[in-house]
Structure formats: C-alpha cells, structure tokens
C-alpha cells in the first residue's frame, strides 16, 4: 500500500533508520497499520518499495500527510537521534495535532529533556510519552523491551500496540503465562529514567564480562577457543544472559582468513552518554553507584590508548605467572562476576528507588525486572530472580537483604575475594569487580571510618559532627588546636 487520503493508520512513525523500520514491520506483523515519514524522503520510498511492500504500511511525504493518515486520537512515534531533532519534530507536529493526540519519543533521550517536553506538549493540550526501547535491531524487529512514561492519560491508547510488539516472558504479575516486557513506568521522565538505568547496568554487565575475559586471557593465558567454551558453559547456568551469549559467540568468531576478529579490534571503548548520565544522576542524589561509574571510567581509561602505549614502556608492575589451580580459578572468576553483578543491580535498584522519591514516581520495581527479563540488552535469567524478590516483598529496601541474594553472595564471596587478591598480586586491573566488593564490604559494616573524616572536616573548617552518644541532628564542634574560635560552619549537605 502506498499513499492514501483516508485516516486509517493506527500509529505514525518518524525516523526510518534500521530501528524505526524494524519496529514498523513488527507493528504491522501484529495487525497494526502504520504510516511512516522520514526527513530524507527517499528513505520513505525505498522502504515502501522494499521491505514494506505488500504490507499495511503507508508512506507519507510530509508531516501533514503523516498526521492526515492517522486515526484519532493520533499516535505519532519518533525514533530519531536524541537531542535537538526531538524538539524540532515536536514543534513540527504540534500545529497539525489536536487535543488528546499523542507524541511519543522512542529514542535514548535524557530524562530531564523528557520531563521538560512532557510539560511543554501537555501545555499545548496534547499528550506525551517518552519511552525506552531496548534490544537493538533484532529486538525492534521481533520483540523489544519497551519502557514508557509521560502523560498517564496516553497509556491506554498506546498500550495495545506496545504490549503486542514487545518481547514476551513467562510469569506476568497477573499469573498469565506470557507477560509482555512492557508496562507503564510512570509520569513524565520515568520511562526514560528507567531506560537510562538499564543502559548504566548494561555498561556494568559489559565491563564485568570484559574483566572476566581479561583475567582468563592475561592471568591464565586461555585461548579464545577455551574462553568460548567457558562462556558457553556459563550461559547454561546462573549467568545465562544475552550478553554472556554474545560474548561466547564473539570469542569463537573468525574472519575469512581464519583470524579471530576479537584479536583484531582496537581496545578503545566508545560511548554515547547514557552510562555517564546514570552516574551523574547517582552523584546528584548521593547514591553509591560505584560499579556503573567504574564501568564508565574504564571506558574513559581505555580511550587513552596513545598515553597507555607510552606508559606501558615506562611504568612497571609485577610479571608473575599463574601457579594455582586453573580450573578452580575459572570457577572463582565465575563467582566474582556473579557476585559483582548482584552488587551492580543492587546499586541500580537503589538508584531507581532514590529517583522515585526525588521525582515523585511510583516505580514498580518488580515490574521493571519483568520488563528487563526479555527483549532488552541486559535480559537474563537473573532478572527473573530479582522479580521474585520484589514479588515476595514489594517494599524490599535493598536487594542484598533478600534471602536468595544474601545467600548467593555468601556462597560466591570466597572466590570473589580470591580473584581480586590474585588480580592485585598479578597487576591485572579489575576495577568493576573490585569496586563491587568494596561496596559490599562497606555496606555490610556498621561502622566506617567516616568518624575520622568528620573530625578532619571539623578540624580544618569547623564543619561540625554528630556524636554516637547524642541524638541525630545535634551538631558539635571541637576546638582541636586550642586556638580556634567557637564559630562553626553551617551543617548543610550539598
Ligand atoms: C539498548 C542499548 C542501546 C544503546 C547502545 C549503545 O538498550 O538497545 O542500550 O540503547 O544505545 O547499547 O550505547 P553506548 O554507545 O553508550 O555503549
């Protein structure tokens, strides 16, 4: 079908890059008629005459034509580059829409922009949704994880489409056997916040896997084929996940010449910013999101390739060969990765709990685990366990206090500690695995050395401190040198 004049499309989609095209085809597979538009018009024609041929997909050559093809209330979804293009399309759409129509942003937008845009679009009498869509090209085509937030009144109008095209997993909250990896997340920026946190956790998972790979390669001298086999085995156990699965495949992949492609790839990581945003939000709210932030910094350090090449010729470290039980150490690496992953998700959930309080969102933490259980990049069996933890106790304060995860960490911790000790001894950097353990050891301590820190602050700046023998919120100052005054600083926390 090509251009028509009657309003018959269920949804319009702007942005025909590969994600957009695949999502349109997925929607059409599920019985929806989709109208499509792209700023470069030839892409519309190519798509209509290509993979969209013979399907209920309508090509539009202008915003006006796109809007004219839609049933009311009109639903227009943008899958365009995050940032200014989203604002530009919103302004292009608004004059053509009427009260109750819905603009949807399916890109990786910053949640602060989505909060602002929701208010702006609502001020025009329209509704707005900012939604995370995860799963890459494959996910978009066959079932992504979709995390929508924004104007609550818009949800009933997009729910049937989004839940139809989303990935499905076992065990819905209503006990249904096939639950969609898509549910309403919350108001204004909530959907994009949860997607951002997903990406931060994705950074953490990827870095942990990279550290496990590095230990196998550098400490144990394992071949790609051996590592391929180890990841294949891990993928059949507790670490069963998409990222372990693709790591297995990457390690076994050779080019036409028989060379392993992994060994040909330059060791400098790129990033588009969502991990960094997660870290910024954590710093703003004072949440110790150490593992994800380490993962971001590990990418930054990797990017200093030229400096590292120079330093590698100047700076020394231990040059030891592994002399222990290799098989046992591989199991220890497994346990270190697993325990660190538990820390990462614990921190990610702490962040979302803080954000819910900060922004007034009523986040369903078990529901989020279900949304991430399938379709998205961090999909895993593990997320099913997180869902179970929140099903058992919806107001669970911290994942580490859940019986299952507490016991899992306890069982994994001897190996986890051995791995870090060995890595330090051999000079192999494992920033995410070791910061995860530092978090665990800090979180489980009743008393930390912050008493000394407070004393130092009070010593040099009269910043005051609270006492263990007095009620909280009573502040004291000591004249540490005998020459200080009795004027104190204010006790505000930035
Ligand atoms: C997804 C991914 C995706 C993200 C890429 C790239 O959920 O499908 O998170 O949204 O854009 O993974 O991220 P970086 O370039 O920052 O690694």
Short mmCIF file of C-alpha atoms and ligand atoms in Angstrom, two decimals:
data_model
loop_
_atom_site.label_atom_id
_atom_site.label_comp_id
_atom_site.label_asym_id
_atom_site.label_seq_id
_atom_site.Cartn_x
_atom_site.Cartn_y
_atom_site.Cartn_z
CA UNK A 1 0.00 0.00 0.00
CA UNK A 2 1.41 3.46 -0.66
CA UNK A 3 -0.17 6.87 -0.13
CA UNK A 4 -3.84 7.14 0.78
CA UNK A 5 -6.03 10.04 1.82
CA UNK A 6 -8.19 8.46 4.47
CA UNK A 7 -7.16 8.30 8.09
CA UNK A 8 -6.68 4.62 8.67
CA UNK A 9 -3.32 4.14 10.28
CA UNK A 10 -3.14 3.06 13.92
CA UNK A 11 0.16 4.82 14.51
CA UNK A 12 2.62 7.02 12.67
CA UNK A 13 6.38 6.61 12.87
CA UNK A 14 9.01 9.23 12.12
CA UNK A 15 12.57 8.08 11.51
CA UNK A 16 13.28 5.20 9.19
CA UNK A 17 16.74 4.17 10.31
CA UNK A 18 17.06 0.45 10.91
CA UNK A 19 15.42 0.52 14.38
CA UNK A 20 12.48 2.50 13.02
CA UNK A 21 11.97 0.24 10.01
CA UNK A 22 12.13 -2.88 12.15
CA UNK A 23 9.67 -1.54 14.70
CA UNK A 24 7.23 -0.63 11.91
CA UNK A 25 7.47 -4.15 10.45
CA UNK A 26 6.97 -5.62 13.92
CA UNK A 27 3.84 -3.46 14.47
CA UNK A 28 2.47 -4.48 11.10
CA UNK A 29 3.11 -8.16 11.90
CA UNK A 30 0.76 -7.68 14.83
CA UNK A 31 -2.06 -6.32 12.70
CA UNK A 32 -1.50 -2.59 13.02
CA UNK A 33 -1.47 -0.23 10.08
CA UNK A 34 1.49 2.14 10.27
CA UNK A 35 2.10 5.43 8.49
CA UNK A 36 5.76 6.35 8.08
CA UNK A 37 7.74 9.52 7.44
CA UNK A 38 11.42 10.34 7.25
CA UNK A 39 13.15 13.69 6.80
CA UNK A 40 15.10 12.29 3.83
CA UNK A 41 12.12 11.36 1.68
CA UNK A 42 13.94 8.83 -0.48
CA UNK A 43 14.11 6.61 2.62
CA UNK A 44 10.31 6.55 2.71
CA UNK A 45 10.09 5.43 -0.91
CA UNK A 46 12.88 2.89 -0.54
CA UNK A 47 11.16 1.38 2.48
CA UNK A 48 7.69 1.34 0.89
CA UNK A 49 9.05 -0.27 -2.26
CA UNK A 50 11.36 -2.56 -0.30
CA UNK A 51 10.65 -4.48 2.89
CA UNK A 52 7.30 -2.72 3.44
CA UNK A 53 5.94 -3.78 0.03
CA UNK A 54 2.59 -5.54 0.18
CA UNK A 55 2.11 -4.65 3.84
CA UNK A 56 -0.26 -2.29 5.61
CA UNK A 57 2.32 0.46 5.73
CA UNK A 58 1.57 3.93 4.36
CA UNK A 59 4.36 6.20 3.13
CA UNK A 60 3.98 9.93 3.86
CA UNK A 61 5.99 12.69 2.21
CA UNK A 62 5.26 15.42 4.73
CA UNK A 63 4.32 15.76 8.39
CA UNK A 64 0.87 16.96 7.28
CA UNK A 65 0.37 13.85 5.18
CA UNK A 66 1.58 11.63 8.01
CA UNK A 67 -0.82 13.19 10.50
CA UNK A 68 -3.65 13.04 7.95
CA UNK A 69 -3.23 9.29 7.64
CA UNK A 70 -3.81 8.64 11.37
CA UNK A 71 -6.88 7.52 13.28
CA UNK A 72 -7.86 9.63 16.28
CA UNK A 73 -6.53 10.07 18.87
CA UNK A 74 -3.45 10.31 16.69
CA UNK A 75 -0.35 8.49 17.86
CA UNK A 76 2.94 9.64 16.37
CA UNK A 77 6.16 7.96 17.42
CA UNK A 78 9.59 9.44 16.75
CA UNK A 79 12.66 7.24 16.50
CA UNK A 80 15.16 9.97 15.74
CA UNK A 81 18.51 11.00 17.20
CA UNK A 82 18.23 12.15 20.82
CA UNK A 83 18.60 15.89 21.42
CA UNK A 84 17.57 18.77 19.17
CA UNK A 85 15.91 16.63 16.44
CA UNK A 86 13.30 15.53 19.00
CA UNK A 87 12.46 19.16 19.89
CA UNK A 88 12.36 20.05 16.20
CA UNK A 89 9.88 17.30 15.33
CA UNK A 90 7.69 18.14 18.33
CA UNK A 91 7.42 21.70 17.03
CA UNK A 92 6.72 20.50 13.52
CA UNK A 93 3.97 18.16 14.75
CA UNK A 94 2.14 20.41 17.20
CA UNK A 95 0.35 22.65 14.62
CA UNK A 96 -1.11 19.56 12.92
CA UNK A 97 -2.38 17.80 16.06
CA UNK A 98 -5.42 18.36 18.25
CA UNK A 99 -6.37 17.84 21.90
CA UNK A 100 -5.81 14.28 23.08
CA UNK A 101 -3.34 13.36 20.32
CA UNK A 102 -0.13 11.70 21.47
CA UNK A 103 3.51 12.37 20.60
CA UNK A 104 5.89 9.53 21.50
CA UNK A 105 9.67 9.72 21.68
CA UNK A 106 11.24 6.24 21.42
CA UNK A 107 14.89 7.35 21.33
CA UNK A 108 17.51 7.33 24.09
CA UNK A 109 16.55 10.80 25.32
CA UNK A 110 17.80 12.27 28.56
CA UNK A 111 15.05 12.01 31.18
CA UNK A 112 15.44 15.71 32.05
CA UNK A 113 14.51 16.55 28.45
CA UNK A 114 11.54 14.21 28.69
CA UNK A 115 10.32 15.90 31.88
CA UNK A 116 10.55 19.26 30.11
CA UNK A 117 8.93 18.00 26.89
CA UNK A 118 6.04 16.33 28.70
CA UNK A 119 5.17 19.65 30.37
CA UNK A 120 5.57 21.53 27.09
CA UNK A 121 3.45 19.17 24.99
CA UNK A 122 0.79 18.96 27.72
CA UNK A 123 0.68 22.77 27.82
CA UNK A 124 -0.47 22.57 24.20
CA UNK A 125 -3.37 20.27 25.14
CA UNK A 126 -1.62 17.18 23.77
CA UNK A 127 -0.21 14.09 25.45
CA UNK A 128 3.41 12.95 25.53
CA UNK A 129 5.23 9.68 26.03
CA UNK A 130 8.99 9.25 26.39
CA UNK A 131 9.77 5.60 26.10
CA UNK A 132 12.86 3.47 26.36
CA UNK A 133 13.12 0.86 23.62
CA UNK A 134 15.82 -1.73 24.12
CA UNK A 135 17.03 -4.71 22.19
CA UNK A 136 18.82 -3.28 19.19
CA UNK A 137 17.79 -4.06 15.63
CA UNK A 138 16.78 -7.64 16.38
CA UNK A 139 14.69 -6.60 19.36
CA UNK A 140 12.86 -3.92 17.40
CA UNK A 141 12.01 -6.47 14.73
CA UNK A 142 10.96 -9.41 16.89
CA UNK A 143 10.17 -8.05 20.35
CA UNK A 144 11.96 -5.28 22.25
CA UNK A 145 11.64 -4.31 25.87
CA UNK A 146 9.60 -1.10 25.98
CA UNK A 147 9.64 1.27 28.99
CA UNK A 148 7.06 4.05 28.53
CA UNK A 149 6.47 7.06 30.77
CA UNK A 150 4.94 10.51 30.36
CA UNK A 151 1.28 11.63 30.29
CA UNK A 152 -0.63 8.91 32.12
CA UNK A 153 -3.78 9.54 30.03
CA UNK A 154 -1.90 8.49 26.92
CA UNK A 155 -1.12 4.98 28.16
CA UNK A 156 -4.47 3.26 27.39
CA UNK A 157 -4.16 4.44 23.78
CA UNK A 158 -0.69 3.02 23.15
CA UNK A 159 -0.83 0.01 25.48
CA UNK A 160 -2.37 -2.44 22.95
CA UNK A 161 0.25 -1.62 20.33
CA UNK A 162 3.27 -1.55 22.63
CA UNK A 163 2.35 -4.69 24.54
CA UNK A 164 1.63 -6.57 21.31
CA UNK A 165 5.02 -5.81 19.77
CA UNK A 166 7.09 -6.18 22.97
CA UNK A 167 9.05 -9.33 23.88
CA UNK A 168 7.11 -11.85 25.98
CA UNK A 169 8.32 -13.78 29.01
CA UNK A 170 6.86 -16.28 31.43
CA UNK A 171 5.12 -15.13 34.59
CA UNK A 172 3.15 -11.92 34.37
CA UNK A 173 2.04 -10.13 37.54
CA UNK A 174 -1.47 -11.48 36.84
CA UNK A 175 -0.13 -15.03 36.65
CA UNK A 176 -0.50 -15.15 32.88
CA UNK A 177 1.95 -17.44 31.08
CA UNK A 178 3.05 -14.81 28.60
CA UNK A 179 3.80 -11.40 30.02
CA UNK A 180 4.85 -8.52 27.76
CA UNK A 181 8.17 -6.81 28.53
CA UNK A 182 6.34 -3.51 28.54
CA UNK A 183 4.28 -1.73 31.13
CA UNK A 184 3.58 1.82 32.21
CA UNK A 185 6.56 3.09 34.17
CA UNK A 186 5.33 6.43 35.49
CA UNK A 187 4.89 10.13 34.87
CA UNK A 188 6.95 12.46 32.69
CA UNK A 189 10.60 11.27 32.55
CA UNK A 190 10.11 7.94 34.38
CA UNK A 191 10.31 5.75 31.27
CA UNK A 192 13.49 7.35 30.02
CA UNK A 193 14.96 7.27 33.52
CA UNK A 194 14.41 3.54 33.74
CA UNK A 195 15.89 3.08 30.26
CA UNK A 196 18.90 5.15 31.28
CA UNK A 197 19.37 2.96 34.36
CA UNK A 198 19.05 -0.10 32.11
CA UNK A 199 21.89 1.28 30.00
CA UNK A 200 24.00 2.02 33.07
CA UNK A 201 23.52 -1.57 34.20
CA UNK A 202 24.35 -2.65 30.65
CA UNK A 203 27.67 -0.76 30.99
CA UNK A 204 28.32 -2.56 34.30
CA UNK A 205 27.49 -6.02 32.95
CA UNK A 206 29.69 -5.47 29.90
CA UNK A 207 32.64 -4.24 31.97
CA UNK A 208 32.34 -7.20 34.36
CA UNK A 209 32.38 -9.61 31.44
CA UNK A 210 35.40 -7.79 30.00
CA UNK A 211 37.25 -8.13 33.30
CA UNK A 212 36.46 -11.85 33.45
CA UNK A 213 37.77 -12.19 29.88
CA UNK A 214 40.89 -10.20 30.75
CA UNK A 215 41.64 -12.40 33.76
CA UNK A 216 41.24 -15.54 31.69
CA UNK A 217 43.44 -14.14 28.97
CA UNK A 218 46.09 -12.29 30.99
CA UNK A 219 46.27 -14.28 34.22
CA UNK A 220 45.54 -17.76 32.87
CA UNK A 221 46.64 -17.35 29.27
CA UNK A 222 43.50 -19.05 27.95
CA UNK A 223 42.93 -19.26 24.20
CA UNK A 224 39.87 -17.78 22.51
CA UNK A 225 38.56 -21.27 21.94
CA UNK A 226 38.91 -22.16 25.62
CA UNK A 227 37.19 -18.92 26.65
CA UNK A 228 34.47 -19.53 24.08
CA UNK A 229 33.84 -22.88 25.78
CA UNK A 230 33.83 -21.36 29.25
CA UNK A 231 31.30 -18.66 28.31
CA UNK A 232 29.16 -21.31 26.61
CA UNK A 233 29.13 -23.24 29.88
CA UNK A 234 28.40 -20.15 31.96
CA UNK A 235 25.48 -19.37 29.70
CA UNK A 236 23.85 -22.61 30.77
CA UNK A 237 23.98 -21.63 34.46
CA UNK A 238 23.20 -18.70 36.72
CA UNK A 239 24.84 -16.22 34.36
CA UNK A 240 22.52 -17.23 31.49
CA UNK A 241 22.02 -13.92 29.65
CA UNK A 242 22.14 -12.25 26.28
CA UNK A 243 25.48 -10.53 26.99
CA UNK A 244 27.19 -13.79 28.04
CA UNK A 245 25.72 -15.46 24.95
CA UNK A 246 27.08 -12.86 22.54
CA UNK A 247 30.46 -12.92 24.32
CA UNK A 248 30.59 -16.68 23.72
CA UNK A 249 29.86 -16.09 20.03
CA UNK A 250 32.31 -13.20 19.69
CA UNK A 251 35.14 -15.29 21.17
CA UNK A 252 34.51 -18.08 18.68
CA UNK A 253 34.19 -15.85 15.63
CA UNK A 254 36.86 -15.95 12.89
CA UNK A 255 37.12 -13.92 9.70
CA UNK A 256 37.52 -15.39 6.20
CA UNK A 257 41.26 -15.69 6.78
CA UNK A 258 40.67 -17.77 9.91
CA UNK A 259 41.75 -14.97 12.27
CA UNK A 260 39.81 -14.32 15.46
CA UNK A 261 38.12 -10.93 14.96
CA UNK A 262 38.27 -10.19 18.71
CA UNK A 263 42.07 -10.03 18.49
CA UNK A 264 41.93 -7.50 15.65
CA UNK A 265 39.72 -4.97 17.41
CA UNK A 266 41.38 -1.85 18.86
CA UNK A 267 41.00 -1.71 22.64
CA UNK A 268 39.37 1.73 22.97
CA UNK A 269 35.72 1.86 24.01
CA UNK A 270 33.18 4.34 22.71
CA UNK A 271 30.08 5.58 24.50
CA UNK A 272 27.03 7.65 23.65
CA UNK A 273 26.38 9.02 27.12
CA UNK A 274 23.64 7.06 28.87
CA UNK A 275 26.10 5.43 31.30
CA UNK A 276 27.52 8.84 32.10
CA UNK A 277 24.03 10.27 32.70
CA UNK A 278 23.33 7.39 35.10
CA UNK A 279 26.47 8.27 37.05
CA UNK A 280 25.61 11.97 37.08
CA UNK A 281 22.16 11.25 38.45
CA UNK A 282 23.65 8.99 41.13
CA UNK A 283 26.13 11.71 42.15
CA UNK A 284 23.33 14.28 42.24
CA UNK A 285 21.24 12.13 44.56
CA UNK A 286 24.14 10.76 46.62
CA UNK A 287 23.68 7.12 45.68
CA UNK A 288 26.86 4.96 45.71
CA UNK A 289 26.55 3.66 42.16
CA UNK A 290 30.19 2.68 42.22
CA UNK A 291 30.16 -0.18 39.78
CA UNK A 292 28.46 1.61 36.91
CA UNK A 293 30.62 4.68 37.39
CA UNK A 294 33.75 2.49 37.36
CA UNK A 295 32.47 0.95 34.14
CA UNK A 296 32.15 4.41 32.57
CA UNK A 297 35.64 5.36 33.75
CA UNK A 298 37.04 2.06 32.48
CA UNK A 299 35.82 3.09 29.02
CA UNK A 300 37.44 6.50 29.51
CA UNK A 301 40.77 4.91 30.51
CA UNK A 302 40.60 2.56 27.54
CA UNK A 303 40.16 5.56 25.27
CA UNK A 304 43.57 6.94 26.35
CA UNK A 305 45.23 4.46 24.03
CA UNK A 306 48.16 6.62 22.97
CA UNK A 307 49.02 7.53 26.55
CA UNK A 308 48.74 3.91 27.62
CA UNK A 309 51.12 2.85 24.87
CA UNK A 310 53.70 5.35 26.13
CA UNK A 311 53.11 4.42 29.79
CA UNK A 312 53.37 0.70 29.05
CA UNK A 313 57.00 1.24 28.13
CA UNK A 314 57.82 3.26 31.25
CA UNK A 315 55.72 2.07 34.17
CA UNK A 316 56.36 -1.27 35.74
CA UNK A 317 54.25 -3.82 37.59
CA UNK A 318 54.54 -7.43 38.66
CA UNK A 319 55.26 -10.01 35.99
CA UNK A 320 54.05 -13.21 37.54
CA UNK A 321 52.73 -16.39 36.02
CA UNK A 322 49.71 -18.10 37.49
CA UNK A 323 50.73 -21.03 39.64
CA UNK A 324 47.43 -22.16 41.14
CA UNK A 325 44.62 -24.50 40.13
CA UNK A 326 43.38 -23.18 36.80
CA UNK A 327 40.02 -24.91 36.86
CA UNK A 328 39.31 -23.68 40.38
CA UNK A 329 40.32 -20.15 39.38
CA UNK A 330 37.90 -20.18 36.42
CA UNK A 331 35.14 -21.06 38.88
CA UNK A 332 36.34 -18.20 41.13
CA UNK A 333 36.12 -15.80 38.18
CA UNK A 334 32.59 -17.01 37.59
CA UNK A 335 31.71 -16.34 41.22
CA UNK A 336 33.38 -12.93 41.17
CA UNK A 337 31.40 -11.95 38.10
CA UNK A 338 28.17 -13.24 39.58
CA UNK A 339 28.60 -11.55 42.98
CA UNK A 340 29.65 -8.27 41.32
CA UNK A 341 26.60 -8.44 39.09
CA UNK A 342 24.43 -8.72 42.19
CA UNK A 343 26.14 -5.57 43.55
CA UNK A 344 25.55 -3.75 40.28
CA UNK A 345 21.84 -4.50 40.18
CA UNK A 346 21.56 -3.71 43.89
CA UNK A 347 23.06 -0.29 43.21
CA UNK A 348 20.88 0.22 40.12
CA UNK A 349 17.77 -0.53 42.14
CA UNK A 350 18.95 1.80 44.94
CA UNK A 351 19.25 4.49 42.29
CA UNK A 352 15.74 3.91 40.95
CA UNK A 353 14.31 3.94 44.47
CA UNK A 354 16.00 7.28 45.13
CA UNK A 355 14.80 8.67 41.79
CA UNK A 356 11.24 7.58 42.54
CA UNK A 357 11.35 9.59 45.78
CA UNK A 358 13.10 12.54 44.13
CA UNK A 359 10.75 12.85 41.15
CA UNK A 360 7.54 11.53 42.71
CA UNK A 361 7.34 8.40 40.54
CA UNK A 362 5.60 5.30 41.79
CA UNK A 363 8.04 2.82 40.25
CA UNK A 364 7.06 -0.84 40.29
CA UNK A 365 10.47 -2.41 40.88
CA UNK A 366 9.32 -5.99 40.27
CA UNK A 367 7.56 -4.82 37.10
CA UNK A 368 10.79 -3.22 35.89
CA UNK A 369 12.65 -6.52 36.43
CA UNK A 370 9.96 -8.22 34.35
CA UNK A 371 10.32 -5.61 31.58
CA UNK A 372 14.07 -6.27 31.53
CA UNK A 373 13.67 -10.04 31.75
CA UNK A 374 13.28 -10.32 27.98
CA UNK A 375 13.83 -8.30 24.82
CA UNK A 376 16.48 -5.89 26.10
CA UNK A 377 20.29 -5.98 26.10
CA UNK A 378 20.54 -6.95 29.79
CA UNK A 379 17.93 -9.71 29.53
CA UNK A 380 18.82 -12.66 31.71
CA UNK A 381 17.55 -15.46 33.91
CA UNK A 382 18.93 -13.42 36.83
CA UNK A 383 16.25 -10.73 36.34
CA UNK A 384 13.62 -13.39 36.99
CA UNK A 385 15.16 -13.79 40.46
CA UNK A 386 15.02 -10.03 41.05
CA UNK A 387 11.36 -10.06 40.08
CA UNK A 388 10.75 -12.90 42.56
CA UNK A 389 12.46 -10.89 45.31
CA UNK A 390 10.16 -7.90 44.73
CA UNK A 391 7.10 -10.14 44.34
CA UNK A 392 7.85 -11.61 47.77
CA UNK A 393 8.43 -8.20 49.32
CA UNK A 394 7.34 -5.23 47.17
CA UNK A 395 8.81 -2.75 49.68
CA UNK A 396 12.18 -4.56 49.82
CA UNK A 397 14.64 -1.86 50.83
CA UNK A 398 17.74 -3.41 49.32
CA UNK A 399 18.26 -6.42 47.10
CA UNK A 400 21.15 -7.63 49.27
CA UNK A 401 18.73 -8.10 52.15
CA UNK A 402 16.61 -10.55 50.15
CA UNK A 403 17.22 -14.09 51.42
CA UNK A 404 18.03 -15.52 48.00
CA UNK A 405 20.57 -12.85 47.03
CA UNK A 406 22.10 -12.74 50.52
CA UNK A 407 22.78 -16.48 50.32
CA UNK A 408 24.08 -16.23 46.75
CA UNK A 409 26.60 -13.55 47.70
CA UNK A 410 27.65 -15.53 50.73
CA UNK A 411 28.35 -18.59 48.59
CA UNK A 412 30.22 -16.61 45.93
CA UNK A 413 32.31 -14.41 48.17
CA UNK A 414 35.33 -16.65 48.86
CA UNK A 415 36.02 -17.00 45.13
CA UNK A 416 35.26 -13.31 44.56
CA UNK A 417 37.88 -12.33 47.16
CA UNK A 418 40.44 -14.79 45.80
CA UNK A 419 40.04 -13.37 42.29
CA UNK A 420 40.63 -9.80 43.45
CA UNK A 421 43.61 -10.81 45.58
CA UNK A 422 45.16 -12.67 42.66
CA UNK A 423 44.40 -9.84 40.22
CA UNK A 424 46.05 -7.31 42.52
CA UNK A 425 49.03 -9.59 43.02
CA UNK A 426 49.43 -10.09 39.27
CA UNK A 427 48.70 -6.47 38.34
CA UNK A 428 45.60 -7.20 36.25
CA UNK A 429 43.09 -4.33 36.56
CA UNK A 430 39.60 -5.36 37.65
CA UNK A 431 38.01 -2.02 38.59
CA UNK A 432 34.37 -3.10 38.47
CA UNK A 433 34.84 -6.45 40.23
CA UNK A 434 36.93 -4.85 42.98
CA UNK A 435 34.77 -1.77 43.48
CA UNK A 436 31.78 -4.11 43.76
CA UNK A 437 33.49 -5.88 46.67
CA UNK A 438 34.46 -2.56 48.28
CA UNK A 439 30.78 -1.59 48.12
CA UNK A 440 29.73 -4.88 49.67
CA UNK A 441 32.28 -4.61 52.45
CA UNK A 442 31.26 -1.02 53.10
CA UNK A 443 27.52 -1.65 53.03
CA UNK A 444 27.76 -4.53 55.50
CA UNK A 445 29.81 -2.56 58.07
CA UNK A 446 28.02 -0.96 60.97
CA UNK A 447 30.92 1.41 61.48
CA UNK A 448 33.01 3.05 58.75
CA UNK A 449 35.94 5.46 59.14
CA UNK A 450 33.76 8.49 58.44
CA UNK A 451 34.16 9.44 62.11
CA UNK A 452 37.71 10.44 61.25
CA UNK A 453 36.55 12.21 58.13
CA UNK A 454 34.10 14.27 60.16
CA UNK A 455 36.83 15.08 62.66
CA UNK A 456 39.08 16.28 59.83
CA UNK A 457 36.30 18.45 58.41
CA UNK A 458 35.66 19.90 61.82
CA UNK A 459 39.39 20.40 62.47
CA UNK A 460 40.13 22.48 59.40
CA UNK A 461 36.77 24.08 58.71
CA UNK A 462 34.61 23.86 61.86
CA UNK A 463 32.12 21.84 59.81
CA UNK A 464 30.80 20.14 62.99
CA UNK A 465 29.91 16.50 63.62
CA UNK A 466 27.22 14.37 65.23
CA UNK A 467 28.06 12.15 68.25
CA UNK A 468 27.30 8.48 68.83
CA UNK A 469 26.15 9.28 72.38
CA UNK A 470 23.74 12.05 71.40
CA UNK A 471 20.58 12.15 69.21
CA UNK A 472 21.00 12.64 65.46
CA UNK A 473 20.81 16.20 64.11
CA UNK A 474 22.61 17.64 67.13
CA UNK A 475 25.87 19.09 65.88
CA UNK A 476 29.10 19.61 67.84
CA UNK A 477 32.35 21.40 67.28
CA UNK A 478 35.70 20.82 68.99
CA UNK A 479 38.46 23.36 69.31
CA UNK A 480 41.11 20.88 68.12
CA UNK A 481 44.13 23.20 68.40
CA UNK A 482 43.19 25.24 71.41
CA UNK A 483 43.42 28.35 69.27
CA UNK A 484 40.17 28.05 67.28
CA UNK A 485 37.09 30.16 67.92
CA UNK A 486 33.63 28.89 68.72
CA UNK A 487 32.10 29.91 65.40
CA UNK A 488 31.03 26.88 63.33
CA UNK A 489 30.21 26.45 59.65
CA UNK A 490 26.69 25.68 58.63
CA UNK A 491 25.79 21.98 58.51
CA UNK A 492 24.05 21.86 55.16
CA UNK A 493 24.69 18.94 52.82
CA UNK A 494 25.18 19.76 49.15
C1 LIG B 1 19.65 -0.92 24.02
C2 LIG B 1 21.01 -0.26 24.09
C3 LIG B 1 21.10 0.93 23.22
C4 LIG B 1 22.38 1.76 23.38
C5 LIG B 1 23.59 1.07 22.92
C6 LIG B 1 24.81 1.96 22.80
O1 LIG B 1 19.05 -0.98 25.09
O2 LIG B 1 19.23 -1.41 22.97
O3 LIG B 1 21.21 0.20 25.41
O4 LIG B 1 20.01 1.76 23.55
O5 LIG B 1 22.24 2.88 22.61
O6 LIG B 1 23.88 -0.01 23.73
O7 LIG B 1 25.24 2.50 23.99
P1 LIG B 1 26.72 3.08 24.11
O8 LIG B 1 27.12 3.58 22.76
O9 LIG B 1 26.67 4.19 25.11
O10 LIG B 1 27.58 1.93 24.54
#
